[in-house]
Coordinates of C-alpha atoms and ligand atoms in Angstrom, one line a residue:
M1 CA -0.4 16.4 -16.3
D2 CA -3.3 17.4 -14.0
K3 CA -2.8 19.5 -10.9
L4 CA -4.9 20.0 -7.8
I5 CA -5.7 23.4 -6.4
V6 CA -6.5 23.4 -2.6
E7 CA -7.8 26.4 -0.8
G8 CA -6.9 26.3 2.9
G9 CA -9.0 27.2 5.9
H10 CA -12.0 24.8 5.6
K11 CA -12.6 22.1 8.3
L12 CA -13.4 18.6 7.1
V13 CA -16.9 17.8 8.4
G14 CA -19.0 14.9 7.1
N15 CA -18.9 11.2 6.0
I16 CA -16.3 9.5 3.9
C17 CA -16.8 6.0 2.5
I18 CA -13.5 4.1 2.7
S19 CA -12.6 2.1 -0.4
G20 CA -11.0 -1.4 -0.6
A21 CA -7.3 -1.7 0.1
K22 CA -5.0 -1.1 -2.9
N23 CA -2.2 -3.1 -1.2
A24 CA -4.5 -6.0 -0.5
C25 CA -6.2 -6.2 -3.9
L26 CA -3.0 -6.1 -6.0
P27 CA -1.5 -9.4 -4.7
I28 CA -5.0 -11.0 -4.5
L29 CA -5.6 -10.2 -8.2
A30 CA -2.2 -11.8 -9.0
A31 CA -3.1 -14.9 -6.8
A32 CA -6.0 -15.6 -9.2
L33 CA -3.3 -16.9 -11.6
L34 CA -2.9 -19.9 -9.3
T35 CA -6.1 -21.4 -10.7
E36 CA -7.8 -21.7 -14.1
E37 CA -11.2 -21.4 -12.5
E38 CA -13.1 -18.2 -12.3
C39 CA -12.3 -15.8 -9.4
V40 CA -14.5 -12.8 -8.4
I41 CA -12.8 -10.1 -6.3
S42 CA -15.1 -7.4 -4.9
N43 CA -14.6 -4.1 -3.0
V44 CA -11.8 -3.3 -5.5
P45 CA -11.0 0.4 -5.6
L46 CA -11.1 2.3 -8.9
L47 CA -7.3 3.1 -9.0
K48 CA -4.6 3.4 -11.7
D49 CA -2.6 0.7 -10.0
V50 CA -5.6 -1.7 -10.2
S51 CA -6.0 -1.0 -13.9
T52 CA -2.3 -1.7 -14.3
M53 CA -2.6 -5.1 -12.6
I54 CA -5.7 -5.9 -14.7
N55 CA -3.7 -5.1 -17.8
I56 CA -0.9 -7.3 -16.7
L57 CA -3.2 -10.3 -16.1
A58 CA -4.7 -9.6 -19.6
S59 CA -1.2 -9.4 -21.1
L60 CA -0.6 -12.9 -19.7
G61 CA -3.6 -14.1 -21.6
R62 CA -6.3 -14.2 -18.9
D63 CA -9.7 -12.7 -19.6
V64 CA -10.3 -10.1 -16.9
K65 CA -13.0 -7.5 -16.6
K66 CA -14.0 -4.9 -14.0
E67 CA -17.7 -4.4 -13.3
G68 CA -18.3 -1.7 -10.7
D69 CA -16.3 -2.7 -7.7
K70 CA -15.9 -6.3 -8.9
V71 CA -13.0 -7.8 -10.9
I72 CA -13.9 -11.0 -12.6
I73 CA -11.0 -13.2 -13.8
A74 CA -12.7 -15.7 -16.1
R75 CA -11.8 -19.4 -16.4
G76 CA -8.7 -19.9 -18.5
R77 CA -5.0 -20.5 -18.7
V78 CA -2.2 -18.0 -19.3
T79 CA -0.9 -17.9 -22.9
N80 CA 2.5 -16.6 -21.8
V81 CA 4.4 -16.0 -18.6
T82 CA 6.1 -12.7 -19.4
A83 CA 5.3 -9.5 -17.5
S84 CA 6.9 -6.8 -19.7
Y85 CA 9.1 -3.9 -18.8
E86 CA 6.5 -1.5 -20.1
M87 CA 4.0 -2.8 -17.5
V88 CA 6.2 -3.5 -14.5
S89 CA 8.0 -0.1 -14.8
T90 CA 4.8 1.7 -14.1
M91 CA 4.0 -0.2 -11.0
R92 CA 6.5 -2.1 -8.8
A93 CA 3.8 -4.2 -7.3
S94 CA 3.6 -6.0 -10.7
V95 CA 6.4 -8.2 -9.2
A96 CA 3.6 -10.0 -7.3
V97 CA 2.8 -12.0 -10.4
L98 CA 6.2 -13.8 -10.0
G99 CA 5.1 -16.1 -7.2
P100 CA 1.8 -17.3 -8.7
L101 CA 3.2 -17.8 -12.2
I102 CA 6.0 -20.0 -10.7
G103 CA 3.5 -21.7 -8.3
R104 CA 1.1 -22.7 -11.1
Y105 CA 3.2 -22.8 -14.3
R106 CA 6.7 -23.4 -12.9
E107 CA 8.1 -20.6 -14.9
A108 CA 8.0 -16.8 -15.2
K109 CA 9.7 -13.9 -16.9
V110 CA 9.2 -10.7 -15.1
S111 CA 10.9 -7.3 -15.6
F112 CA 13.1 -6.4 -12.7
P113 CA 11.2 -3.7 -10.8
G114 CA 13.0 -0.4 -10.6
G115 CA 13.5 1.8 -7.5
C116 CA 11.4 4.8 -6.9
V117 CA 11.6 8.1 -5.0
I118 CA 11.2 6.4 -1.6
G119 CA 14.2 4.2 -2.0
P120 CA 16.0 1.5 -4.0
R121 CA 13.3 -1.2 -3.5
P122 CA 15.5 -4.3 -3.8
I123 CA 13.9 -7.8 -4.3
D124 CA 16.6 -10.0 -2.8
L125 CA 14.2 -11.5 -0.3
H126 CA 11.7 -12.4 -3.0
L127 CA 14.5 -14.3 -4.9
K128 CA 15.7 -15.9 -1.7
G129 CA 12.3 -17.3 -0.9
L130 CA 11.8 -18.6 -4.5
R131 CA 15.3 -20.2 -4.6
A132 CA 14.6 -21.9 -1.3
L133 CA 11.6 -23.6 -3.0
G134 CA 13.9 -25.0 -5.8
V135 CA 13.4 -22.2 -8.4
D136 CA 16.4 -21.4 -10.7
I137 CA 16.7 -17.7 -11.1
D138 CA 18.6 -15.8 -13.9
I139 CA 18.7 -12.1 -14.4
K140 CA 19.0 -11.3 -18.1
E141 CA 18.5 -8.0 -19.9
G142 CA 16.6 -6.5 -17.0
Y143 CA 14.4 -9.5 -16.6
I144 CA 14.0 -12.1 -13.9
I145 CA 13.9 -15.5 -15.6
A146 CA 12.6 -18.1 -13.2
K147 CA 12.2 -21.8 -13.9
A148 CA 11.5 -24.8 -11.6
K149 CA 11.4 -28.5 -12.5
K150 CA 9.7 -29.2 -9.2
L151 CA 8.7 -26.9 -6.3
K152 CA 9.6 -28.5 -2.9
G153 CA 8.6 -27.1 0.5
N154 CA 11.3 -25.7 2.7
R155 CA 11.8 -23.7 5.9
I156 CA 12.6 -20.1 4.9
Y157 CA 13.8 -17.1 7.0
L158 CA 12.6 -14.0 5.1
G159 CA 13.7 -11.2 7.4
G160 CA 15.8 -8.5 5.8
H161 CA 17.9 -5.5 6.9
F162 CA 14.6 -3.6 7.5
G163 CA 12.6 -6.5 8.9
S164 CA 9.9 -8.5 7.1
S165 CA 8.9 -7.8 3.5
V166 CA 5.3 -7.6 2.5
L167 CA 5.5 -8.6 -1.2
A168 CA 8.4 -11.0 -0.6
T169 CA 6.2 -12.8 1.8
D170 CA 3.3 -12.7 -0.7
N171 CA 5.5 -14.1 -3.6
T172 CA 7.0 -16.9 -1.5
L173 CA 3.6 -17.8 -0.1
M174 CA 2.0 -17.9 -3.6
A175 CA 4.9 -20.0 -4.9
S176 CA 4.6 -22.5 -2.0
V177 CA 0.8 -23.3 -2.0
L178 CA 1.1 -25.9 -4.8
A179 CA 4.7 -27.0 -3.9
E180 CA 5.4 -30.6 -2.7
G181 CA 5.5 -30.9 1.1
E182 CA 5.5 -28.3 3.8
T183 CA 6.9 -24.7 3.7
I184 CA 7.5 -22.6 6.8
I185 CA 8.1 -18.9 6.3
E186 CA 9.8 -17.3 9.3
D187 CA 9.7 -13.5 9.9
A188 CA 6.8 -13.3 7.5
A189 CA 5.1 -9.9 7.1
C190 CA 2.1 -9.5 9.4
E191 CA 0.4 -6.6 7.6
P192 CA -3.4 -6.9 7.3
E193 CA -3.0 -7.0 3.5
V194 CA -0.9 -10.2 3.8
T195 CA -3.6 -11.7 6.0
D196 CA -6.2 -10.8 3.4
L197 CA -4.1 -12.7 0.8
V198 CA -3.9 -15.7 3.1
E199 CA -7.6 -15.7 3.5
F200 CA -8.2 -15.6 -0.2
L201 CA -5.7 -18.4 -0.8
Q202 CA -7.4 -20.5 1.9
S203 CA -10.8 -19.9 0.2
M204 CA -9.2 -21.3 -3.0
G205 CA -8.2 -24.4 -1.0
A206 CA -4.7 -23.6 0.1
D207 CA -3.6 -25.2 3.4
I208 CA -2.0 -22.3 5.3
S209 CA -1.8 -21.7 9.1
G210 CA -0.4 -18.9 11.2
K211 CA -2.1 -16.0 9.4
G212 CA -1.3 -12.7 11.0
T213 CA 1.8 -14.1 12.7
P214 CA 5.5 -14.0 11.7
T215 CA 5.4 -17.8 11.0
L216 CA 3.3 -19.0 8.1
R217 CA 3.0 -22.8 7.7
V218 CA 1.9 -24.0 4.3
R219 CA 1.2 -27.6 3.2
G220 CA 1.3 -27.9 -0.5
V221 CA -2.0 -29.1 -2.3
K222 CA -2.5 -30.5 -5.8
K223 CA -4.8 -27.9 -7.2
L224 CA -6.6 -24.7 -6.2
K225 CA -10.1 -23.8 -7.2
G226 CA -11.7 -20.5 -8.1
A227 CA -13.1 -18.3 -5.3
K228 CA -14.9 -15.1 -4.4
H229 CA -13.4 -12.6 -2.1
S230 CA -14.1 -9.1 -0.7
V231 CA -11.0 -7.0 -0.1
I232 CA -10.5 -5.4 3.3
P233 CA -10.9 -1.6 3.7
D234 CA -7.8 0.5 3.0
R235 CA -6.1 1.3 6.3
I236 CA -3.8 3.9 4.7
E237 CA -6.7 5.8 3.1
T238 CA -8.5 5.5 6.5
G239 CA -5.4 6.9 8.3
T240 CA -5.0 9.7 5.8
Y241 CA -8.6 10.9 6.4
M242 CA -8.2 10.4 10.2
I243 CA -5.3 12.8 10.0
G244 CA -7.4 15.1 7.8
A245 CA -10.0 15.5 10.5
V246 CA -7.4 16.2 13.2
I247 CA -5.3 18.7 11.1
T248 CA -8.3 20.7 10.1
G249 CA -10.0 20.5 13.5
G250 CA -13.1 19.1 11.8
K251 CA -15.2 15.9 12.5
L252 CA -15.4 13.0 10.1
F253 CA -17.2 9.7 10.1
L254 CA -15.2 7.1 8.1
E255 CA -17.6 4.4 6.9
G256 CA -16.8 0.8 6.2
T257 CA -13.5 0.7 8.0
T258 CA -12.1 -0.2 11.4
V259 CA -9.4 1.1 13.8
D260 CA -8.2 -2.5 14.3
H261 CA -5.7 -2.0 11.5
N262 CA -4.7 1.5 12.7
L263 CA -3.9 1.1 16.4
A264 CA -0.4 2.7 16.1
L265 CA -1.8 5.7 14.3
M266 CA -4.8 6.0 16.8
D267 CA -2.3 6.0 19.6
K268 CA -0.3 8.9 18.1
L269 CA -3.5 10.9 17.1
H270 CA -4.6 10.7 20.8
E271 CA -1.3 12.2 21.7
C272 CA -1.8 15.0 19.2
G273 CA -5.3 15.8 20.7
G274 CA -7.4 13.6 18.4
E275 CA -10.6 12.1 19.7
I276 CA -11.6 8.7 18.2
K277 CA -14.9 6.8 18.7
E278 CA -15.2 3.3 17.3
H279 CA -18.6 2.3 15.9
K280 CA -19.8 -0.9 14.3
S281 CA -20.0 0.7 10.9
G282 CA -16.9 2.9 11.1
I283 CA -14.8 5.5 12.9
E284 CA -15.7 8.9 14.2
I285 CA -12.7 11.3 14.5
S286 CA -12.3 14.9 15.6
R287 CA -9.9 17.0 17.7
K288 CA -10.6 17.8 21.3
T289 CA -7.8 20.3 21.9
N290 CA -7.6 23.7 20.2
K291 CA -3.9 23.1 19.3
I292 CA -2.3 20.1 17.8
K293 CA 0.2 18.6 20.2
A294 CA 3.7 17.6 19.2
T295 CA 4.5 13.9 19.2
D296 CA 7.3 11.4 18.2
V297 CA 6.8 8.7 15.6
T298 CA 9.1 5.8 14.4
T299 CA 7.9 3.8 11.4
L300 CA 8.1 0.0 11.8
T301 CA 6.7 -3.1 10.3
Y302 CA 3.1 -4.0 11.3
P303 CA 1.7 -3.6 13.9
G304 CA 4.1 -0.7 14.3
F305 CA 3.4 2.8 12.8
P306 CA 3.1 2.3 9.0
T307 CA 5.7 4.0 6.7
D308 CA 2.8 4.8 4.4
L309 CA 1.4 7.3 6.9
Q310 CA 4.7 8.9 7.8
A311 CA 4.4 11.8 5.3
Q312 CA 0.8 12.5 6.3
M313 CA 1.8 12.5 10.0
M314 CA 4.5 15.0 9.2
S315 CA 2.0 17.4 7.7
L316 CA 0.0 17.2 10.9
V317 CA 2.9 18.1 13.2
T318 CA 4.2 20.9 11.0
I319 CA 1.6 23.1 12.9
G320 CA 2.0 21.2 16.2
D321 CA 2.6 23.0 19.4
G322 CA 6.2 22.1 20.0
I323 CA 9.0 19.9 18.5
S324 CA 8.1 16.6 16.9
V325 CA 10.5 13.9 15.8
I326 CA 9.8 11.4 13.0
T327 CA 12.2 8.5 12.3
E328 CA 11.8 6.4 9.2
K329 CA 13.0 2.8 9.7
I330 CA 11.5 1.1 6.6
Y331 CA 12.6 3.4 3.8
P332 CA 15.3 5.7 5.3
E333 CA 15.2 8.0 2.3
R334 CA 11.4 8.5 2.3
F335 CA 11.5 12.3 3.0
I336 CA 11.1 13.9 -0.4
H337 CA 8.0 15.7 1.0
I338 CA 10.1 17.7 3.5
S339 CA 11.3 20.2 0.9
E340 CA 7.8 20.8 -0.4
L341 CA 6.4 21.2 3.2
N342 CA 9.2 23.7 3.9
R343 CA 8.2 25.6 0.8
M344 CA 4.8 26.0 2.6
G345 CA 6.5 27.5 5.6
A346 CA 7.1 24.4 7.7
N347 CA 10.3 24.2 9.8
I348 CA 11.7 20.7 9.3
I349 CA 15.3 19.6 9.4
L350 CA 16.6 16.1 8.4
E351 CA 19.3 14.3 10.4
G352 CA 19.9 11.0 8.6
S353 CA 16.6 9.2 8.7
T354 CA 15.2 11.3 11.5
A355 CA 13.2 14.5 10.8
I356 CA 12.9 17.2 13.5
I357 CA 9.8 19.3 13.0
K358 CA 9.5 22.5 14.9
G359 CA 5.8 23.5 14.9
V360 CA 4.9 26.8 13.2
P361 CA 1.7 28.8 13.8
S362 CA 0.6 28.3 10.2
L363 CA 1.5 27.2 6.7
S364 CA 1.2 29.3 3.6
G365 CA -0.2 28.0 0.3
A366 CA 2.4 27.6 -2.5
P367 CA 2.9 25.7 -5.8
V368 CA 4.4 22.3 -4.8
M369 CA 5.3 19.1 -6.6
A370 CA 3.8 15.6 -5.8
S371 CA 6.5 12.9 -5.9
D372 CA 5.1 9.7 -4.6
L373 CA 1.7 8.4 -3.7
R374 CA 1.8 9.2 0.1
A375 CA 3.8 12.4 -0.1
S376 CA 1.1 13.7 -2.5
A377 CA -1.5 13.0 0.1
A378 CA 0.6 14.8 2.7
L379 CA 0.7 17.9 0.5
V380 CA -3.1 17.8 0.1
L381 CA -3.5 17.6 3.9
A382 CA -1.1 20.6 4.3
G383 CA -3.0 22.5 1.7
L384 CA -6.2 22.0 3.6
V385 CA -4.8 24.1 6.5
A386 CA -2.5 26.5 4.7
D387 CA -3.3 30.2 4.3
G388 CA -4.3 30.7 0.7
K389 CA -4.1 28.4 -2.3
T390 CA -1.8 25.4 -2.8
E391 CA -1.2 24.1 -6.3
I392 CA -0.1 20.5 -6.3
A393 CA 1.5 19.4 -9.7
R394 CA 1.8 15.8 -10.9
V395 CA -1.2 14.5 -9.1
Y396 CA -1.1 11.3 -11.2
H397 CA 0.8 9.9 -8.2
L398 CA -2.3 10.5 -6.0
D399 CA -4.6 8.8 -8.5
R400 CA -2.6 5.6 -8.1
G401 CA -3.8 5.1 -4.5
Y402 CA -6.7 7.4 -3.6
E403 CA -10.1 6.8 -5.1
R404 CA -12.0 10.0 -6.0
I405 CA -10.0 12.0 -3.4
E406 CA -11.2 15.5 -4.4
E407 CA -14.9 14.2 -4.6
K408 CA -14.6 12.7 -1.1
L409 CA -13.0 15.8 0.4
T410 CA -15.3 18.3 -1.4
A411 CA -18.3 16.4 0.1
C412 CA -16.8 17.2 3.6
G413 CA -16.4 21.0 3.0
A414 CA -12.9 21.1 1.4
K415 CA -12.3 23.6 -1.4
I416 CA -10.3 21.4 -3.8
Y417 CA -10.4 21.1 -7.6
R418 CA -8.4 19.6 -10.4
V419 CA -7.2 21.5 -13.4
K420 CA -5.8 20.0 -16.6
E421 CA -2.3 21.2 -17.3
Ligands
EPZ1 C1 4.5 -2.9 0.3 O1 5.7 -2.7 -0.5 C2 3.6 -1.8 0.0 N1 3.2 -1.9 -1.4 C3 4.2 -0.4 0.2 O2 3.2 0.6 0.0 C4 4.6 -0.3 1.7 O3 5.3 0.9 1.9 C5 5.6 -1.4 2.0 O4 4.9 -2.7 1.7 C6 6.0 -1.4 3.5 O5 4.8 -1.6 4.3 C7 2.3 -2.9 -1.8 O6 1.8 -3.6 -0.9 C8 1.9 -2.9 -3.2 P1 8.5 -4.3 1.6 P2 6.8 -3.8 -0.6 O7 9.1 -5.4 0.8 O8 6.3 -5.1 -0.3 C9 13.2 -3.8 2.0 C10 2.2 2.5 -1.0 O9 2.5 3.7 -0.8 N2 13.3 -5.0 1.1 O10 7.7 -4.6 2.8 O11 7.6 -3.6 -1.8 C11 12.6 -2.6 1.3 O12 13.6 -1.9 0.6 C12 3.4 1.5 -1.1 O13 1.1 2.0 -1.1 C13 14.5 -5.6 0.9 O14 15.5 -5.2 1.5 O15 7.7 -3.3 0.7 C14 12.1 -1.8 2.5 O16 13.1 -1.1 3.1 C15 4.7 2.3 -1.0 N3 14.6 -6.7 0.1 C16 11.6 -2.9 3.5 O17 12.3 -4.1 3.1 C17 13.4 -7.2 -0.5 O18 13.6 -8.2 -1.2 C18 10.1 -3.2 3.4 O19 9.7 -3.3 2.1 C19 12.2 -6.5 -0.3 C20 12.1 -5.4 0.5

């Protein structure tokens, strides 16, 4: 397994080109199953998770190829409706093939996605949405066996204990676009990645209104056609590098992205001393204060502060001037990065799902372990400002969600390189 070596003390100064959004392109690739016509998805990032989704579509019998930043799903039908344990166990988002397979073929057999280090990751809301459309669901030998004689529109409330669910909204939506009659999804997720999926489905001929709101209204249509779609920029990659500029006291221009999807983060970075200028072609970000100011963050569903930037924000405030408080309302156990940051000299204590971070003057480089995609990014950010070298093991987590991260950071002055273990 590869590891990353990061040498601290170098400001990030320069330009970074933001890639397409991982969490938008995964359900959009799955949505191509709703038609037998060709679909061309562009601005697709070169990520492990994208290759996994391409392999799943191929395992279902579709002819899929990646050409540069484009993924072409050629004309054709699936030859089977089974997404295997081997595939689904490497990426939870594979569950997003459930909705389109049922929507188009009225049946699906998808391995039950497991939990991960950030929490149990249940799918009760996905199954609630599908059952409401008339789908019979069986769980056998670790597989979700779904069948529907007919799909009938319905009014569905999809809010759960932690609020709306991104992929449960996606699955229910994709199962409803070819159903008979009208479907209303209440407490639908409003994340930009869900809106991007809605726009792709609309370009295929789906009749959906209410995009970006908690109420999605779908009128079933007979057939969907092939379409071309360019994926939105990745707001979590954007946010990660915005934090990188502020934590190192550097200055970055992030190309091909917008603050529109990161208003909650922008608000917090202003509190911490960040200076953000919006341009047509991107975002300019630096820090105007010589010290990072403490702040308080609570993660919420969109447009609240995103849980996928919680770990990165924690790295920032470990060297903040004062006491910061971070509360995790989406995945209450998403704090595995605390122990690694404390190994680097941070002073963080956890009370339930609230972390109290007492700012320290500096961090010290140490061997640390990556555990999930976003915690890994948080360790890279901490390594950029720690004294000495930080060795981050198991960086395959990072490769799932950050395209060419060491290349993009090196181009901005970071001293970071990968070694094969
Ligand atoms: C998506 O996961 C993202 N993944 C996650 O990003 C992100 O953290 C999450 O949304 C929240 O924003 C993709 O889009 C591929 P949820 P998803 O259903 O849809 C609970 C990353 O780092 N819940 O919105 O699986 C769930 O346990 C990844 O890129 C239920 O209770 O998340 C959580 O507490 C990590 N029942 C909350 O809802 C369900 O049926 C939100 O989860 C489904 C979810």
